[in-house]
Amino acid sequence: MHFYTDRSIQSSDITPREVFEGRREILKTAAAGSMGLLLASWASRDALASNPESQRLPATLNSLFSAKDDLTSFKDVTTYNNFYEFGTSKSNPASRAHTLKTRPWTLTVEGLVKKPTEFSLDDLLKLAPMEERIYRMRCVEGWSMVIPWDGYPLSKLLKKVEPLGSAKYVEFTSLADPKQMPGLKNPVLRWPYTEGLRLDEAMNALTLLSFGIYGEMMPNQNGAPVRLVVPWKYGFKSAKSIVKIRLLEEQPATSWNIFNPREYGFYSNVNPTVAHPRWTQSTERRIDDSARLLTPRLKTALFNGYEEQVARMYAGMDLKKYY
Ligand SMILES: Nc1nc2c(c(=O)[nH]1)N[C@H]1C(S)=C(S)[C@@H](COP(=O)(O)O)O[C@H]1N2
Ligand SMILES: [Mo]
């Protein structure tokens, strides 16, 4: 009974943030109405609103960089996760990641930079204005979400450490502490989890260093306290719980590429014309737990719909070879 409230006020000419805020207003108004509406509003608000125990992370919506798609509910964003350090099933991170200790936290930025630096979480939170950006995210497994991320462009951090002219790639390393992360017992991936980008991809205006979602500090299962968000690439490129960033001359080895180089390329740009060896990438399913059976498959767009912002970085490259 609770899944239609959201849809009925959807309109393509307003931004999702307005829809999101508007929903809250509409739901409050509805709560004054009939018992049926009252129950409906509670159910919907539960799915959208936040965890009462979490800390707010104020951020200003950057509508220029925000998708106008319907948001995925806070509940789905925080209960359907991939974070193999806590186990390989989608429900493991939400049930287990409470053991992750996110303070104190240090992120070291080193390698081919003029000013190698150890940043505390507080340093990082103060480094640039917090923006909120609504990004479409697509997992290589064929599902997608639309998430309001809070953070700032990774370029702001990289500029602070002054990359040397010889730096061509950026490597990201996630925390690997078996005391906090039970999934490390399983050698499914090479631990610590590492990922990488070319330097121009890392400096692209879309690439976000993120500290929260929905205006709250990042839930542990989503990669607290600091993670990457690269919306034109498959989800696994967006490393969680990052402790080290290294600038390199050579392309770094990455955990998923080591696991299966044919299935997980270094670039992993979302591309409906390049199938994963075991499944198609031409369509996707938006996660919407309240309407799972009703959710139609959507056509996946090249670069996840971010072609305008990123295509020129790949001009002249054979995207079937550099998958
Ligand atoms: N350290 C680490 N980062 C990771 C992963 C992981 O297992 N470990 N999974 C990746 C994958 S496959 C996806 S789809 C996204 C999921 O992010 P979300 O759970 O916040 O939606 O995180 C990526 N980052
Ligand atoms: Mo993924």
mmCIF file of C-alpha atoms and ligand atoms in Angstrom:
data_model
loop_
_atom_site.group_PDB
_atom_site.id
_atom_site.type_symbol
_atom_site.label_atom_id
_atom_site.label_comp_id
_atom_site.label_asym_id
_atom_site.label_seq_id
_atom_site.Cartn_x
_atom_site.Cartn_y
_atom_site.Cartn_z
ATOM 1 C CA MET A 1 0.000 0.000 0.000
ATOM 2 C CA HIS A 2 2.964 2.333 0.311
ATOM 3 C CA PHE A 3 4.602 2.345 -3.078
ATOM 4 C CA TYR A 4 2.491 4.749 -5.074
ATOM 5 C CA THR A 5 2.792 7.961 -3.068
ATOM 6 C CA ASP A 6 6.201 8.693 -4.582
ATOM 7 C CA ARG A 7 5.178 8.102 -8.170
ATOM 8 C CA SER A 8 2.032 10.172 -8.061
ATOM 9 C CA ILE A 9 3.930 13.415 -7.454
ATOM 10 C CA GLN A 10 6.697 12.662 -9.935
ATOM 11 C CA SER A 11 7.135 15.217 -12.663
ATOM 12 C CA SER A 12 9.990 15.373 -15.113
ATOM 13 C CA ASP A 13 10.446 19.134 -14.918
ATOM 14 C CA ILE A 14 11.393 19.325 -11.244
ATOM 15 C CA THR A 15 14.649 18.151 -9.757
ATOM 16 C CA PRO A 16 14.796 14.978 -7.661
ATOM 17 C CA ARG A 17 15.824 17.023 -4.618
ATOM 18 C CA GLU A 18 12.662 19.071 -4.927
ATOM 19 C CA VAL A 19 10.736 15.869 -5.350
ATOM 20 C CA PHE A 20 12.448 14.435 -2.287
ATOM 21 C CA GLU A 21 11.824 17.509 -0.127
ATOM 22 C CA GLY A 22 8.363 17.909 -1.621
ATOM 23 C CA ARG A 23 7.527 14.339 -0.734
ATOM 24 C CA ARG A 24 8.296 14.985 2.888
ATOM 25 C CA GLU A 25 5.942 17.963 2.867
ATOM 26 C CA ILE A 26 3.251 16.082 1.047
ATOM 27 C CA LEU A 27 3.642 13.138 3.392
ATOM 28 C CA LYS A 28 3.281 15.384 6.427
ATOM 29 C CA THR A 29 0.116 16.842 4.959
ATOM 30 C CA ALA A 30 -1.151 13.385 4.155
ATOM 31 C CA ALA A 31 -0.531 12.306 7.735
ATOM 32 C CA ALA A 32 -3.246 14.700 8.826
ATOM 33 C CA GLY A 33 -5.703 12.921 6.557
ATOM 34 C CA SER A 34 -7.323 9.515 6.674
ATOM 35 C CA MET A 35 -5.860 6.566 8.552
ATOM 36 C CA GLY A 36 -4.974 4.924 5.253
ATOM 37 C CA LEU A 37 -2.915 7.910 4.183
ATOM 38 C CA LEU A 38 -1.359 8.122 7.609
ATOM 39 C CA LEU A 39 -0.068 4.569 7.342
ATOM 40 C CA ALA A 40 1.054 5.160 3.794
ATOM 41 C CA SER A 41 3.075 8.181 4.842
ATOM 42 C CA TRP A 42 4.818 6.302 7.632
ATOM 43 C CA ALA A 43 5.768 3.485 5.312
ATOM 44 C CA SER A 44 7.127 5.810 2.643
ATOM 45 C CA ARG A 45 8.985 8.007 5.057
ATOM 46 C CA ASP A 46 10.651 4.986 6.586
ATOM 47 C CA ALA A 47 11.961 4.018 3.217
ATOM 48 C CA LEU A 48 13.238 7.475 2.291
ATOM 49 C CA ALA A 49 14.333 9.067 5.498
ATOM 50 C CA SER A 50 17.401 8.589 7.463
ATOM 51 C CA ASN A 51 18.779 6.665 10.338
ATOM 52 C CA PRO A 52 17.966 8.721 13.460
ATOM 53 C CA GLU A 53 21.328 7.865 15.047
ATOM 54 C CA SER A 54 23.483 9.097 12.198
ATOM 55 C CA GLN A 55 25.193 12.476 11.979
ATOM 56 C CA ARG A 56 24.072 15.112 9.522
ATOM 57 C CA LEU A 57 26.483 16.189 6.793
ATOM 58 C CA PRO A 58 25.150 19.461 5.368
ATOM 59 C CA ALA A 59 25.766 19.848 1.656
ATOM 60 C CA THR A 60 24.471 22.103 -1.108
ATOM 61 C CA LEU A 61 22.790 20.453 -4.070
ATOM 62 C CA ASN A 62 24.756 20.878 -7.282
ATOM 63 C CA SER A 63 21.891 20.613 -9.748
ATOM 64 C CA LEU A 64 24.247 21.067 -12.713
ATOM 65 C CA PHE A 65 25.757 17.672 -11.906
ATOM 66 C CA SER A 66 22.606 15.926 -10.736
ATOM 67 C CA ALA A 67 20.471 13.357 -12.501
ATOM 68 C CA LYS A 68 16.747 14.003 -12.661
ATOM 69 C CA ASP A 69 15.856 10.346 -12.156
ATOM 70 C CA ASP A 70 13.763 9.108 -9.217
ATOM 71 C CA LEU A 71 15.937 8.557 -6.152
ATOM 72 C CA THR A 72 16.567 5.080 -4.786
ATOM 73 C CA SER A 73 15.267 4.933 -1.220
ATOM 74 C CA PHE A 74 17.685 5.388 1.680
ATOM 75 C CA LYS A 75 16.671 1.907 2.796
ATOM 76 C CA ASP A 76 17.609 0.252 -0.485
ATOM 77 C CA VAL A 77 20.854 2.261 -0.757
ATOM 78 C CA THR A 78 21.897 1.070 2.711
ATOM 79 C CA THR A 79 20.717 -2.553 2.675
ATOM 80 C CA TYR A 80 21.575 -3.790 -0.838
ATOM 81 C CA ASN A 81 25.354 -3.402 -1.016
ATOM 82 C CA ASN A 82 28.556 -4.836 -2.394
ATOM 83 C CA PHE A 83 31.381 -4.619 0.146
ATOM 84 C CA TYR A 84 33.221 -7.923 0.028
ATOM 85 C CA GLU A 85 35.326 -7.099 3.086
ATOM 86 C CA PHE A 86 32.098 -7.880 4.968
ATOM 87 C CA GLY A 87 30.997 -10.875 2.893
ATOM 88 C CA THR A 88 29.830 -11.520 -0.647
ATOM 89 C CA SER A 89 26.066 -11.331 -0.241
ATOM 90 C CA LYS A 90 24.139 -8.077 -0.718
ATOM 91 C CA SER A 91 22.799 -8.142 2.848
ATOM 92 C CA ASN A 92 26.151 -8.814 4.578
ATOM 93 C CA PRO A 93 27.455 -5.206 4.669
ATOM 94 C CA ALA A 94 24.311 -3.830 6.337
ATOM 95 C CA SER A 95 24.323 -6.523 9.007
ATOM 96 C CA ARG A 96 28.085 -6.696 9.633
ATOM 97 C CA ALA A 97 29.726 -3.336 8.864
ATOM 98 C CA HIS A 98 28.954 -1.919 12.320
ATOM 99 C CA THR A 99 32.369 -3.352 13.318
ATOM 100 C CA LEU A 100 34.133 -0.870 11.023
ATOM 101 C CA LYS A 101 35.818 1.849 13.093
ATOM 102 C CA THR A 102 35.800 5.079 11.096
ATOM 103 C CA ARG A 103 37.436 7.419 13.625
ATOM 104 C CA PRO A 104 40.249 8.169 13.884
ATOM 105 C CA TRP A 105 40.864 7.755 10.148
ATOM 106 C CA THR A 106 43.878 8.654 8.057
ATOM 107 C CA LEU A 107 44.033 8.945 4.293
ATOM 108 C CA THR A 108 47.583 9.054 2.952
ATOM 109 C CA VAL A 109 48.171 10.636 -0.457
ATOM 110 C CA GLU A 110 51.630 9.807 -1.811
ATOM 111 C CA GLY A 111 53.645 8.685 -4.822
ATOM 112 C CA LEU A 112 54.393 11.087 -7.657
ATOM 113 C CA VAL A 113 53.339 14.274 -5.879
ATOM 114 C CA LYS A 114 55.247 17.302 -4.652
ATOM 115 C CA LYS A 115 53.577 17.265 -1.227
ATOM 116 C CA PRO A 116 52.807 13.784 0.112
ATOM 117 C CA THR A 117 50.299 14.262 2.933
ATOM 118 C CA GLU A 118 48.478 12.328 5.644
ATOM 119 C CA PHE A 119 44.983 13.741 5.958
ATOM 120 C CA SER A 120 42.821 13.169 9.011
ATOM 121 C CA LEU A 121 39.100 12.821 8.426
ATOM 122 C CA ASP A 122 38.584 16.316 9.861
ATOM 123 C CA ASP A 123 41.186 17.727 7.436
ATOM 124 C CA LEU A 124 39.321 16.070 4.594
ATOM 125 C CA LEU A 125 35.882 17.270 5.665
ATOM 126 C CA LYS A 126 37.170 20.865 5.731
ATOM 127 C CA LEU A 127 39.150 20.746 2.512
ATOM 128 C CA ALA A 128 36.398 21.943 0.144
ATOM 129 C CA PRO A 129 32.694 22.881 0.235
ATOM 130 C CA MET A 130 30.347 19.904 0.561
ATOM 131 C CA GLU A 131 28.153 19.400 -2.463
ATOM 132 C CA GLU A 132 25.314 16.988 -2.985
ATOM 133 C CA ARG A 133 25.160 15.310 -6.367
ATOM 134 C CA ILE A 134 22.547 12.852 -7.510
ATOM 135 C CA TYR A 135 24.334 10.236 -9.586
ATOM 136 C CA ARG A 136 23.134 7.166 -11.417
ATOM 137 C CA MET A 137 25.244 4.202 -10.301
ATOM 138 C CA ARG A 138 25.412 0.952 -12.230
ATOM 139 C CA CYS A 139 26.816 -2.323 -10.991
ATOM 140 C CA VAL A 140 28.427 -4.706 -13.464
ATOM 141 C CA GLU A 141 25.889 -7.312 -12.246
ATOM 142 C CA GLY A 142 23.083 -5.458 -14.035
ATOM 143 C CA TRP A 143 21.351 -3.433 -11.324
ATOM 144 C CA SER A 144 21.419 0.289 -10.777
ATOM 145 C CA MET A 145 20.520 2.929 -8.213
ATOM 146 C CA VAL A 146 20.170 6.720 -8.095
ATOM 147 C CA ILE A 147 21.946 8.112 -5.034
ATOM 148 C CA PRO A 148 22.401 11.598 -3.544
ATOM 149 C CA TRP A 149 26.124 11.618 -2.673
ATOM 150 C CA ASP A 150 27.702 14.273 -0.442
ATOM 151 C CA GLY A 151 31.305 15.232 -1.079
ATOM 152 C CA TYR A 152 33.492 17.242 -3.427
ATOM 153 C CA PRO A 153 35.497 16.584 -6.570
ATOM 154 C CA LEU A 154 38.553 14.366 -6.031
ATOM 155 C CA SER A 155 40.496 16.959 -8.050
ATOM 156 C CA LYS A 156 40.359 19.325 -5.040
ATOM 157 C CA LEU A 157 42.317 16.828 -2.953
ATOM 158 C CA LEU A 158 44.745 15.911 -5.738
ATOM 159 C CA LYS A 159 45.564 19.567 -6.437
ATOM 160 C CA LYS A 160 46.527 20.028 -2.764
ATOM 161 C CA VAL A 161 49.316 17.469 -3.059
ATOM 162 C CA GLU A 162 50.516 18.827 -6.432
ATOM 163 C CA PRO A 163 50.871 15.888 -8.835
ATOM 164 C CA LEU A 164 54.219 15.694 -10.646
ATOM 165 C CA GLY A 165 54.344 15.763 -14.436
ATOM 166 C CA SER A 166 55.299 12.084 -14.461
ATOM 167 C CA ALA A 167 52.058 11.010 -12.700
ATOM 168 C CA LYS A 168 49.719 9.247 -15.135
ATOM 169 C CA TYR A 169 47.544 7.001 -12.943
ATOM 170 C CA VAL A 170 45.949 7.029 -9.504
ATOM 171 C CA GLU A 171 45.660 3.967 -7.267
ATOM 172 C CA PHE A 172 43.087 3.735 -4.456
ATOM 173 C CA THR A 173 43.541 1.325 -1.542
ATOM 174 C CA SER A 174 40.756 0.364 0.857
ATOM 175 C CA LEU A 175 41.245 -0.545 4.514
ATOM 176 C CA ALA A 176 42.048 -4.226 5.099
ATOM 177 C CA ASP A 177 41.816 -5.000 8.818
ATOM 178 C CA PRO A 178 40.740 -8.569 9.606
ATOM 179 C CA LYS A 179 39.727 -7.497 13.124
ATOM 180 C CA GLN A 180 37.084 -5.187 11.655
ATOM 181 C CA MET A 181 36.323 -6.936 8.375
ATOM 182 C CA PRO A 182 35.242 -10.577 8.595
ATOM 183 C CA GLY A 183 35.101 -10.973 4.808
ATOM 184 C CA LEU A 184 38.897 -10.744 4.536
ATOM 185 C CA LYS A 185 39.029 -14.399 5.646
ATOM 186 C CA ASN A 186 37.703 -15.246 2.204
ATOM 187 C CA PRO A 187 40.443 -14.814 -0.422
ATOM 188 C CA VAL A 188 37.891 -14.128 -3.169
ATOM 189 C CA LEU A 189 39.729 -10.890 -4.053
ATOM 190 C CA ARG A 190 43.303 -9.767 -3.508
ATOM 191 C CA TRP A 191 43.246 -7.762 -0.286
ATOM 192 C CA PRO A 192 43.513 -4.899 0.343
ATOM 193 C CA TYR A 193 40.919 -3.959 -2.275
ATOM 194 C CA THR A 194 42.625 -1.720 -4.809
ATOM 195 C CA GLU A 195 41.233 0.191 -7.741
ATOM 196 C CA GLY A 196 42.660 2.683 -10.198
ATOM 197 C CA LEU A 197 41.906 5.487 -12.615
ATOM 198 C CA ARG A 198 43.885 7.317 -15.233
ATOM 199 C CA LEU A 199 44.912 10.741 -13.865
ATOM 200 C CA ASP A 200 42.581 12.623 -16.239
ATOM 201 C CA GLU A 201 39.668 10.413 -15.121
ATOM 202 C CA ALA A 202 40.553 11.093 -11.490
ATOM 203 C CA MET A 203 40.642 14.840 -12.210
ATOM 204 C CA ASN A 204 37.347 14.796 -14.166
ATOM 205 C CA ALA A 205 34.731 17.104 -12.641
ATOM 206 C CA LEU A 206 32.341 14.153 -12.139
ATOM 207 C CA THR A 207 34.729 12.089 -9.987
ATOM 208 C CA LEU A 208 33.641 12.600 -6.403
ATOM 209 C CA LEU A 209 35.327 11.988 -3.075
ATOM 210 C CA SER A 210 32.297 11.217 -0.955
ATOM 211 C CA PHE A 211 31.686 11.379 2.786
ATOM 212 C CA GLY A 212 27.962 10.822 2.960
ATOM 213 C CA ILE A 213 24.620 10.122 1.332
ATOM 214 C CA TYR A 214 21.264 11.845 1.721
ATOM 215 C CA GLY A 215 22.890 14.628 3.790
ATOM 216 C CA GLU A 216 24.229 12.233 6.418
ATOM 217 C CA MET A 217 27.687 10.909 7.215
ATOM 218 C CA MET A 218 28.425 7.833 5.100
ATOM 219 C CA PRO A 219 26.854 4.671 6.497
ATOM 220 C CA ASN A 220 29.573 2.057 7.117
ATOM 221 C CA GLN A 221 28.117 -0.341 4.560
ATOM 222 C CA ASN A 222 28.442 2.324 1.850
ATOM 223 C CA GLY A 223 32.164 2.811 2.454
ATOM 224 C CA ALA A 224 32.600 5.092 5.462
ATOM 225 C CA PRO A 225 34.207 7.397 6.165
ATOM 226 C CA VAL A 226 35.483 8.260 2.695
ATOM 227 C CA ARG A 227 34.982 6.609 -0.682
ATOM 228 C CA LEU A 228 35.183 7.282 -4.364
ATOM 229 C CA VAL A 229 32.194 7.774 -6.681
ATOM 230 C CA VAL A 230 32.794 7.400 -10.424
ATOM 231 C CA PRO A 231 29.332 7.366 -11.991
ATOM 232 C CA TRP A 232 30.235 6.580 -15.624
ATOM 233 C CA LYS A 233 32.049 3.369 -14.656
ATOM 234 C CA TYR A 234 30.763 0.091 -13.241
ATOM 235 C CA GLY A 235 30.295 0.166 -9.467
ATOM 236 C CA PHE A 236 33.444 -1.722 -8.539
ATOM 237 C CA LYS A 237 35.658 1.185 -9.670
ATOM 238 C CA SER A 238 34.226 3.252 -6.777
ATOM 239 C CA ALA A 239 36.458 2.031 -3.938
ATOM 240 C CA LYS A 240 35.118 2.226 -0.380
ATOM 241 C CA SER A 241 36.756 3.078 2.956
ATOM 242 C CA ILE A 242 39.907 4.439 1.315
ATOM 243 C CA VAL A 243 43.129 4.702 3.358
ATOM 244 C CA LYS A 244 45.661 5.384 0.613
ATOM 245 C CA ILE A 245 45.841 7.185 -2.717
ATOM 246 C CA ARG A 246 49.037 6.831 -4.774
ATOM 247 C CA LEU A 247 49.963 8.665 -7.953
ATOM 248 C CA LEU A 248 51.890 6.474 -10.364
ATOM 249 C CA GLU A 249 53.512 6.479 -13.755
ATOM 250 C CA GLU A 250 52.323 2.956 -14.653
ATOM 251 C CA GLN A 251 48.778 1.581 -14.684
ATOM 252 C CA PRO A 252 48.201 -0.048 -11.273
ATOM 253 C CA ALA A 253 47.049 -3.635 -10.751
ATOM 254 C CA THR A 254 43.478 -3.737 -9.428
ATOM 255 C CA SER A 255 41.694 -6.381 -7.345
ATOM 256 C CA TRP A 256 38.889 -7.189 -9.797
ATOM 257 C CA ASN A 257 41.200 -7.230 -12.793
ATOM 258 C CA ILE A 258 43.516 -9.681 -10.985
ATOM 259 C CA PHE A 259 40.495 -11.820 -10.055
ATOM 260 C CA ASN A 260 39.368 -12.132 -13.683
ATOM 261 C CA PRO A 261 41.050 -9.959 -16.318
ATOM 262 C CA ARG A 262 38.647 -10.999 -19.092
ATOM 263 C CA GLU A 263 35.575 -9.978 -17.128
ATOM 264 C CA TYR A 264 36.829 -6.855 -15.357
ATOM 265 C CA GLY A 265 38.924 -4.477 -17.421
ATOM 266 C CA PHE A 266 40.908 -1.553 -16.071
ATOM 267 C CA TYR A 267 38.624 1.031 -17.707
ATOM 268 C CA SER A 268 35.236 -0.588 -17.036
ATOM 269 C CA ASN A 269 33.327 2.319 -18.494
ATOM 270 C CA VAL A 270 29.615 1.529 -18.579
ATOM 271 C CA ASN A 271 29.067 0.363 -22.158
ATOM 272 C CA PRO A 272 25.908 -1.385 -23.384
ATOM 273 C CA THR A 273 27.723 -2.632 -26.518
ATOM 274 C CA VAL A 274 30.465 -4.491 -24.640
ATOM 275 C CA ALA A 275 28.946 -7.516 -22.903
ATOM 276 C CA HIS A 276 30.436 -9.068 -19.809
ATOM 277 C CA PRO A 277 31.436 -12.634 -20.865
ATOM 278 C CA ARG A 278 28.661 -14.088 -18.708
ATOM 279 C CA TRP A 279 25.863 -11.546 -19.106
ATOM 280 C CA THR A 280 24.647 -8.629 -21.207
ATOM 281 C CA GLN A 281 25.328 -5.012 -20.234
ATOM 282 C CA SER A 282 22.664 -3.578 -22.537
ATOM 283 C CA THR A 283 19.910 -3.359 -19.913
ATOM 284 C CA GLU A 284 19.661 -2.831 -16.175
ATOM 285 C CA ARG A 285 17.139 -3.038 -13.355
ATOM 286 C CA ARG A 286 16.650 -0.114 -10.958
ATOM 287 C CA ILE A 287 16.641 -1.341 -7.395
ATOM 288 C CA ASP A 288 13.248 -0.516 -5.879
ATOM 289 C CA ASP A 289 12.339 -2.932 -3.167
ATOM 290 C CA SER A 290 8.846 -1.556 -2.797
ATOM 291 C CA ALA A 291 8.041 -2.407 -6.397
ATOM 292 C CA ARG A 292 10.534 -5.087 -7.366
ATOM 293 C CA LEU A 293 8.156 -7.032 -9.594
ATOM 294 C CA LEU A 294 6.937 -3.887 -11.306
ATOM 295 C CA THR A 295 10.341 -2.435 -12.132
ATOM 296 C CA PRO A 296 10.916 -2.643 -15.876
ATOM 297 C CA ARG A 297 14.361 -3.278 -17.319
ATOM 298 C CA LEU A 298 15.883 -0.037 -18.597
ATOM 299 C CA LYS A 299 18.224 0.385 -21.523
ATOM 300 C CA THR A 300 21.729 1.158 -20.287
ATOM 301 C CA ALA A 301 23.316 4.258 -21.842
ATOM 302 C CA LEU A 302 26.934 4.606 -22.986
ATOM 303 C CA PHE A 303 29.030 5.943 -20.072
ATOM 304 C CA ASN A 304 25.897 5.477 -17.948
ATOM 305 C CA GLY A 305 24.437 8.600 -19.552
ATOM 306 C CA TYR A 306 27.451 10.816 -18.758
ATOM 307 C CA GLU A 307 28.759 10.846 -22.328
ATOM 308 C CA GLU A 308 28.793 14.629 -22.575
ATOM 309 C CA GLN A 309 31.120 14.978 -19.569
ATOM 310 C CA VAL A 310 33.486 12.078 -20.243
ATOM 311 C CA ALA A 311 33.485 10.933 -23.887
ATOM 312 C CA ARG A 312 36.319 13.223 -24.938
ATOM 313 C CA MET A 313 38.716 11.464 -22.554
ATOM 314 C CA TYR A 314 38.356 8.342 -24.708
ATOM 315 C CA ALA A 315 38.460 9.943 -28.162
ATOM 316 C CA GLY A 316 40.238 7.624 -30.589
ATOM 317 C CA MET A 317 40.340 4.682 -28.142
ATOM 318 C CA ASP A 318 38.864 1.336 -29.111
ATOM 319 C CA LEU A 319 36.398 0.826 -26.235
ATOM 320 C CA LYS A 320 36.038 -2.880 -27.072
ATOM 321 C CA LYS A 321 39.761 -3.339 -26.508
ATOM 322 C CA TYR A 322 40.030 -0.985 -23.537
ATOM 323 C CA TYR A 323 36.951 -2.339 -21.738
HETATM 324 N N1 LIG B 1 36.527 -1.745 -0.733
HETATM 325 C C1 LIG B 1 35.510 -2.093 -1.536
HETATM 326 N N2 LIG B 1 34.965 -1.176 -2.350
HETATM 327 C C2 LIG B 1 33.930 -1.505 -3.167
HETATM 328 C C3 LIG B 1 33.445 -2.846 -3.202
HETATM 329 C C4 LIG B 1 34.046 -3.805 -2.325
HETATM 330 O O1 LIG B 1 33.669 -4.988 -2.295
HETATM 331 N N3 LIG B 1 35.053 -3.379 -1.505
HETATM 332 N N4 LIG B 1 32.397 -3.169 -4.066
HETATM 333 C C5 LIG B 1 32.228 -2.313 -5.254
HETATM 334 C C6 LIG B 1 31.020 -2.613 -6.008
HETATM 335 S S1 LIG B 1 31.046 -4.034 -6.942
HETATM 336 C C7 LIG B 1 29.943 -1.767 -6.044
HETATM 337 S S2 LIG B 1 28.613 -2.062 -7.075
HETATM 338 C C8 LIG B 1 29.891 -0.564 -5.171
HETATM 339 C C9 LIG B 1 28.632 -0.610 -4.321
HETATM 340 O O2 LIG B 1 28.500 0.561 -3.547
HETATM 341 P P1 LIG B 1 27.203 0.754 -2.607
HETATM 342 O O3 LIG B 1 27.098 -0.489 -1.767
HETATM 343 O O4 LIG B 1 27.463 1.986 -1.798
HETATM 344 O O5 LIG B 1 26.026 0.898 -3.510
HETATM 345 O O6 LIG B 1 31.019 -0.456 -4.302
HETATM 346 C C10 LIG B 1 32.272 -0.822 -4.886
HETATM 347 N N5 LIG B 1 33.351 -0.546 -3.960
HETATM 348 MO MO MO B 2 29.342 -3.759 -8.542
#
